[in-house]
Coordinates of C-alpha atoms in Angstrom, one line a residue:
Chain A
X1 CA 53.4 39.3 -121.9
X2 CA 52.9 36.1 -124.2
X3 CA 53.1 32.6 -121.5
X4 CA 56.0 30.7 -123.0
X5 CA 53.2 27.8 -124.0
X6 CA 51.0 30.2 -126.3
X7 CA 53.9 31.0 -128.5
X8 CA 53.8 29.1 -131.8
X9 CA 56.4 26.2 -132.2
X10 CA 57.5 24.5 -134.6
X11 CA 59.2 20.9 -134.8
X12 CA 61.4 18.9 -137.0
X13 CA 59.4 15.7 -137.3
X14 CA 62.6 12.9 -138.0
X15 CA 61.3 10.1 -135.5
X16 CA 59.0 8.9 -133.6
X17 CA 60.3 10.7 -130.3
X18 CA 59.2 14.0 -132.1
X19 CA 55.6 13.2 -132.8
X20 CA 55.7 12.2 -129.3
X21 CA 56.8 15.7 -128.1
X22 CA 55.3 17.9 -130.5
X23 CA 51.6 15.9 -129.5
X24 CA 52.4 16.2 -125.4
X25 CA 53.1 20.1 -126.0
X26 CA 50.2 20.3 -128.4
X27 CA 48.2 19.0 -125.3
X28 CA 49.6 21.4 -123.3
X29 CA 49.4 24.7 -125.3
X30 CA 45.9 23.4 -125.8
X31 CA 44.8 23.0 -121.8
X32 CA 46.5 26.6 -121.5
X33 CA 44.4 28.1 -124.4
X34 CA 41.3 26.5 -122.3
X35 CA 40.5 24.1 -124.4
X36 CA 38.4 20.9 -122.2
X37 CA 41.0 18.1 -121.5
X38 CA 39.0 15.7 -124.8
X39 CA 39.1 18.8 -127.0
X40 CA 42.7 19.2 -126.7
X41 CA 43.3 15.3 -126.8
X42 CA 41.5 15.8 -130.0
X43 CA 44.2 18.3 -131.1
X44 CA 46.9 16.1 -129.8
X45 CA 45.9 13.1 -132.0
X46 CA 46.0 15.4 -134.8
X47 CA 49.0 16.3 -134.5
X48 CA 50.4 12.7 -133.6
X49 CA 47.8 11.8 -137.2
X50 CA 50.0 14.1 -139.1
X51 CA 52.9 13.2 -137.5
X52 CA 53.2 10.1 -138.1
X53 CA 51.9 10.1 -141.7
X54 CA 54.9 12.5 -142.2
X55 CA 57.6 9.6 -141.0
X56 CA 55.5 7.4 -143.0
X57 CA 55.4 8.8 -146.3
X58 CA 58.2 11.5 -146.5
X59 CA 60.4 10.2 -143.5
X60 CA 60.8 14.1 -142.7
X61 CA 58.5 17.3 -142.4
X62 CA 57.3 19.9 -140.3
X63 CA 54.7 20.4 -137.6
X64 CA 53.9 24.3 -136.6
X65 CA 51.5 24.5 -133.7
X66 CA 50.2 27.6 -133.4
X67 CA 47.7 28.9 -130.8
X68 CA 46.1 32.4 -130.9
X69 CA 44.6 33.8 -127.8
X70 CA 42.3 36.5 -129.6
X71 CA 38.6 37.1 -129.1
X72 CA 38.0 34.2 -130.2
X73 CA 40.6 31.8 -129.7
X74 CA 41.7 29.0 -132.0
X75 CA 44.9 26.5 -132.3
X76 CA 46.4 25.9 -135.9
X77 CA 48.2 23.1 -137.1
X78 CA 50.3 23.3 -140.0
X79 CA 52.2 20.0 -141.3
X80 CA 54.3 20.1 -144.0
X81 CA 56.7 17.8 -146.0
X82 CA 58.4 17.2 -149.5
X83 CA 57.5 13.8 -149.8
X84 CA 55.5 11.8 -152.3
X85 CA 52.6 14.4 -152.1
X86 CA 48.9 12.5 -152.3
X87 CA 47.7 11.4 -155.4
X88 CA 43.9 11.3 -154.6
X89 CA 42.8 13.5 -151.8
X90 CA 39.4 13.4 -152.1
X91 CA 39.6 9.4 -151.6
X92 CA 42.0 10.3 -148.6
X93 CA 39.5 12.5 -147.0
X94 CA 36.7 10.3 -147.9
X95 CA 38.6 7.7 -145.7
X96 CA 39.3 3.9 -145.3
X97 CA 42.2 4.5 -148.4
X98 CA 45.6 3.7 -147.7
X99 CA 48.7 3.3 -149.5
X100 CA 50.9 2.1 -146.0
X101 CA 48.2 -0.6 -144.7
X102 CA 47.2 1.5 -142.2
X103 CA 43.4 1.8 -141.4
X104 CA 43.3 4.7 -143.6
X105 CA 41.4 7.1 -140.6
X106 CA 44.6 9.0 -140.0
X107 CA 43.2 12.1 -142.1
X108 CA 39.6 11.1 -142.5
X109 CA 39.6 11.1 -138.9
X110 CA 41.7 14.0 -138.3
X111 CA 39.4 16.4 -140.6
X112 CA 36.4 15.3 -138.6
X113 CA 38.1 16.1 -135.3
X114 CA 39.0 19.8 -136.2
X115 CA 36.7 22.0 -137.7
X116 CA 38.9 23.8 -140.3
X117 CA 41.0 21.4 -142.5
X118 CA 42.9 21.9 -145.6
X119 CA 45.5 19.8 -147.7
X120 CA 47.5 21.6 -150.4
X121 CA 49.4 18.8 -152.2
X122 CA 51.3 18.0 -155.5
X123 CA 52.3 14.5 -156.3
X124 CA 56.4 14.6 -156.3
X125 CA 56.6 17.9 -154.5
X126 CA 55.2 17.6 -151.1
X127 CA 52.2 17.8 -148.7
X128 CA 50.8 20.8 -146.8
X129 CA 48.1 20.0 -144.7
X130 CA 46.6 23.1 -142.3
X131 CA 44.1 22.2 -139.9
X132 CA 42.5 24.8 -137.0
X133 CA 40.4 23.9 -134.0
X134 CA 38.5 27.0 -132.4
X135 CA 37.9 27.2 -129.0
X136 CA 34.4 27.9 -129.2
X137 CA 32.1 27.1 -132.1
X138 CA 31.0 29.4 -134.7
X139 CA 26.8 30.1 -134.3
Chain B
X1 CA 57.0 0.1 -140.4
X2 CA 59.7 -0.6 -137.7
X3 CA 60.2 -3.7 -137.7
X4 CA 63.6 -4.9 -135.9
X5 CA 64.0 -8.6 -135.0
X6 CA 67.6 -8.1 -132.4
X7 CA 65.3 -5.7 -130.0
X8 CA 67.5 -5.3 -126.6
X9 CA 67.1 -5.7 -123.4
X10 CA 67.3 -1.6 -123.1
X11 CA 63.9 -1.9 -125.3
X12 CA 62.1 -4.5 -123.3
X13 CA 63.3 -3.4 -119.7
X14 CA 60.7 -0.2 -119.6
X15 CA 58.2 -2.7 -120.3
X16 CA 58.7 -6.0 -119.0
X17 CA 57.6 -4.6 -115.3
X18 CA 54.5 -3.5 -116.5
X19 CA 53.1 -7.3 -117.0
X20 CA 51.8 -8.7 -113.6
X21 CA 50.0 -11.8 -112.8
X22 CA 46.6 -11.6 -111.0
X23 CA 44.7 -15.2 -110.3
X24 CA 43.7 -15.9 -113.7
X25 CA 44.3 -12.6 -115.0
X26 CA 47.4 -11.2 -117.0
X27 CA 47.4 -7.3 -115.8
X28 CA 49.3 -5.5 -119.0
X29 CA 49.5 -1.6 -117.9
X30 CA 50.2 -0.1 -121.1
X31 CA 52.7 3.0 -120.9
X32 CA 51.8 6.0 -122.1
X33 CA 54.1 7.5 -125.3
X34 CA 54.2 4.0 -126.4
X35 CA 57.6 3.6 -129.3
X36 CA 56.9 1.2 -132.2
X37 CA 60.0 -0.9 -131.0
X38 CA 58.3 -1.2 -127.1
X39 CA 55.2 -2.0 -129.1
X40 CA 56.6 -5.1 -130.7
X41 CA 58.5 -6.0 -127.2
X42 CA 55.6 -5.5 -125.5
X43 CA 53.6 -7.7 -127.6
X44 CA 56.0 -10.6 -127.4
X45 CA 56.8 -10.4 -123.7
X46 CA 52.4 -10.6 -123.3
X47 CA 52.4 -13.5 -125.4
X48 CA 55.6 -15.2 -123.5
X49 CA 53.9 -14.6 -119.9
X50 CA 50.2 -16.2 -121.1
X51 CA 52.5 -19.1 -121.7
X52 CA 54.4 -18.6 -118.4
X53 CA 51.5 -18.6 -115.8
X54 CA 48.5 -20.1 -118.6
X55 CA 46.7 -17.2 -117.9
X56 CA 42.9 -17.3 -119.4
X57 CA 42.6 -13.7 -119.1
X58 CA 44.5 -10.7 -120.5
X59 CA 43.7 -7.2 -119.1
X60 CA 44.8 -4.6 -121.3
X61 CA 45.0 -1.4 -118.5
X62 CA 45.1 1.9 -120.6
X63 CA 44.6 4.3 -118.1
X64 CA 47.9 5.7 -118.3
X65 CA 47.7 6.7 -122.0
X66 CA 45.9 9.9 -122.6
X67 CA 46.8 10.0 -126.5
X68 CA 45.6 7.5 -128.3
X69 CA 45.9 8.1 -132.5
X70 CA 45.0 5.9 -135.1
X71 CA 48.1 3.4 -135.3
X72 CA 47.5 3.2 -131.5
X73 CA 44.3 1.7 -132.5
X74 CA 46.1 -1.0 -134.2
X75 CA 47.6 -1.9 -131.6
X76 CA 45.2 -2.5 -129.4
X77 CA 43.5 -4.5 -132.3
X78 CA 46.3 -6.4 -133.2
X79 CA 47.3 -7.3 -129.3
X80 CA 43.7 -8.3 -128.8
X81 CA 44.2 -11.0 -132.0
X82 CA 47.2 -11.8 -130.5
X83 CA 46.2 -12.8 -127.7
X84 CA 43.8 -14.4 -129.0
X85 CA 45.6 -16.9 -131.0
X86 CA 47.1 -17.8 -127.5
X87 CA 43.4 -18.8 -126.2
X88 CA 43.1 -16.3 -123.8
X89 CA 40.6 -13.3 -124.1
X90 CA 41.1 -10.1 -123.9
X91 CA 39.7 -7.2 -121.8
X92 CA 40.6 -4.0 -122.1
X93 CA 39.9 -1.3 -119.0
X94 CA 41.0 2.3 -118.2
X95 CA 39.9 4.4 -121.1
X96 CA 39.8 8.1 -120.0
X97 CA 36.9 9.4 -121.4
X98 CA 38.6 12.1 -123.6
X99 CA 40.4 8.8 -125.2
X100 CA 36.5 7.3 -125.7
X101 CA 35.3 10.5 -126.9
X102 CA 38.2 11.0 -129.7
X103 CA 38.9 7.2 -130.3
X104 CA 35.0 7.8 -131.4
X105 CA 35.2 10.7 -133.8
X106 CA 38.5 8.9 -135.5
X107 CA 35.8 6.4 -136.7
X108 CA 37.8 3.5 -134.6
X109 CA 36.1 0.8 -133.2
X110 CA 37.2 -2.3 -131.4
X111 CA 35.0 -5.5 -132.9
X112 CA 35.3 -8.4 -130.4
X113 CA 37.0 -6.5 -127.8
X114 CA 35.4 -6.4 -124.1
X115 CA 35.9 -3.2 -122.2
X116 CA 35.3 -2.8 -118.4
X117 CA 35.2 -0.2 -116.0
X118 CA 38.4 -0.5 -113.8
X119 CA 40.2 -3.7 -112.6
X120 CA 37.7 -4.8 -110.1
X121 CA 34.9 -5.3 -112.8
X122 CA 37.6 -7.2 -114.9
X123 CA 38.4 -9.3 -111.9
X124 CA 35.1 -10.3 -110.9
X125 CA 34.7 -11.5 -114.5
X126 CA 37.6 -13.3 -114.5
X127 CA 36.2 -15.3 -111.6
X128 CA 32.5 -15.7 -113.1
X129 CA 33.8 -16.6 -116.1
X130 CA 36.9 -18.7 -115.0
X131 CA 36.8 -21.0 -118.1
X132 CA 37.1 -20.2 -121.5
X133 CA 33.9 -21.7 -123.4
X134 CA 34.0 -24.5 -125.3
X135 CA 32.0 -23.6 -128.0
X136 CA 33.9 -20.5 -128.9
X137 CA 36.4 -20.3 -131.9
X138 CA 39.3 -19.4 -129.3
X139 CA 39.7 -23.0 -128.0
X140 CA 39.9 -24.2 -131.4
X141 CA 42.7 -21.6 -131.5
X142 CA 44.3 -22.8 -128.3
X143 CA 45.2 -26.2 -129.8
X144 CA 47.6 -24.5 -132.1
X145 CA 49.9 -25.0 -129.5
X146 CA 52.9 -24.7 -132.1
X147 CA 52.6 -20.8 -132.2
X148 CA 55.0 -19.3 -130.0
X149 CA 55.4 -15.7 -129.3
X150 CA 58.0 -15.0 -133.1
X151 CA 54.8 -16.3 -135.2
X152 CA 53.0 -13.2 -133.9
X153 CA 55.6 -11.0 -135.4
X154 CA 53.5 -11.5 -138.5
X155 CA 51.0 -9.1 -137.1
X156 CA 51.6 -6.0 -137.9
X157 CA 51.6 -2.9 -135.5

């Protein structure tokens, strides 16, 4: 019997209100994973990161939160979108670049919170960005 | 950004009781899921109650907000400038420490913004520290008396 809260979801990001919920339930499916209360505010702010860079740059997307209770348990994030896609990634992940005048941490920042982060992007197409967090750390 | 200048009384209502006046102190208790259209109300209501009750202080109280992301950042940045420009001085109090810790590995910090404990701490500076110096840059600041609360719309969230 799967708990309600570790079963994946997935949410239409349109407005703000839905990075809102999609972060508080990422909190929450975090805590129930056992993730510490700042390792899953860490996964939350992702998820708000990638959220809000979705209504920022392609006004619509999609946030998959995913947590998997195996031997060794881990939380994926999966944000995608059709937008603009990102031109220079490696100057994205570098951080302190923006296109929005933002601060330009939202990714930089997000990569360094999770340990597993990857962007699959074409400029005109879209954005996929996957990020995992493990519950314990790999020795 | 969202950036609407005929924001309601619906918008401002959530957030206009969370602005209370203590001695010298303006206590802001930020929510927690903070909208981009409370965030420029709440900004503008702050800036109209310094004039209000010519507070010195403005205590930014964030210990109802457990997520705080990058933009979020901003804000606190951008309220503390704010402010600023008003000749008050900010403080900012309640971080939870899984807030700090994050706030931390996002690579954010706060230049020139004072952080203390709880309310207490912030009160008994208020009260050592009852003037704001003269030799600071903020009085200079204060004399531009002509800025009222729609020049800080310039600042973005």
């Amino acid at each position: 019997m799967v708990s309600p809260r570790l079963a994946s979801r997935t949410w239409s990001i349109e407005g703000m209100v839905d990075v809102v919920t999609a972060r508080r339930c990422g909190l929450k499916t975090a805590l129930s994973l056992g993730f510490s209360t700042p390792e899953a505010t860490k996964i939350a702010v992702v998820i708000s990161e990638l959220g809000r860079n979705i209504l920022l740059y392609a006004e619509r997307g999609l946030i998959t939160v995913s947590p998997h209770s195996d031997t060794l348990p881990y939380i994926e994030i999966i944000a995608q979108d059709h937008g603009p896609g990102i031109e220079d990634v490696e100057r994205v992940l570098a951080g302190g670049y923006t296109t929005s005048g933002g601060l330009g941490k939202g990714v930089s920042g997000s990569r360094r919170l999770m340990d597993e982060f990857e962007i699959e992007t074409a400029v005109g197409e879209g954005t996929k960005i996957r990020a995992v967090k493990r519950l314990y750390r790999r020795r | 950004m969202f950036m609407d200048d005929d924001f309601t009384d619906d918008a401002m209502s959530g957030v206009a009781s969370t602005i209370q006046k203590l001695e010298d102190l303006l206590l802001v208790t930020v929510p927690r899921d903070l909208m981009d259209d409370q965030v420029l109300s709440l900004r503008r209501e702050v800036v109209k109650h310094i004039r209000l009750y010519n507070s010195l202080w403005v205590l930014l109280d964030f210990s109802q907000v457990d997520i705080c992301d990058s933009y979020f950042g901003r804000f606190i940045q951008s309220m503390a400038n704010m402010v600023r420009l008003t000749g008050a001085r900010v403080i900012i109090s309640g971080l939870q420490d899984a807030v700090i810790e994050t706030m931390v590995e996002l690579g954010m910090t706060l230049p020139d913004v004072r952080a203390v404990l709880d309310l207490d701490e912030a009160l008994a500076m208020s009260r050592t520290n009852g003037k704001v110096d003269a030799d600071t840059s903020e009085t200079e600041l204060a004399e531009l008396s002509f800025l009222d609360s729609s020049t800080f719309d310039f600042f973005e969230v």
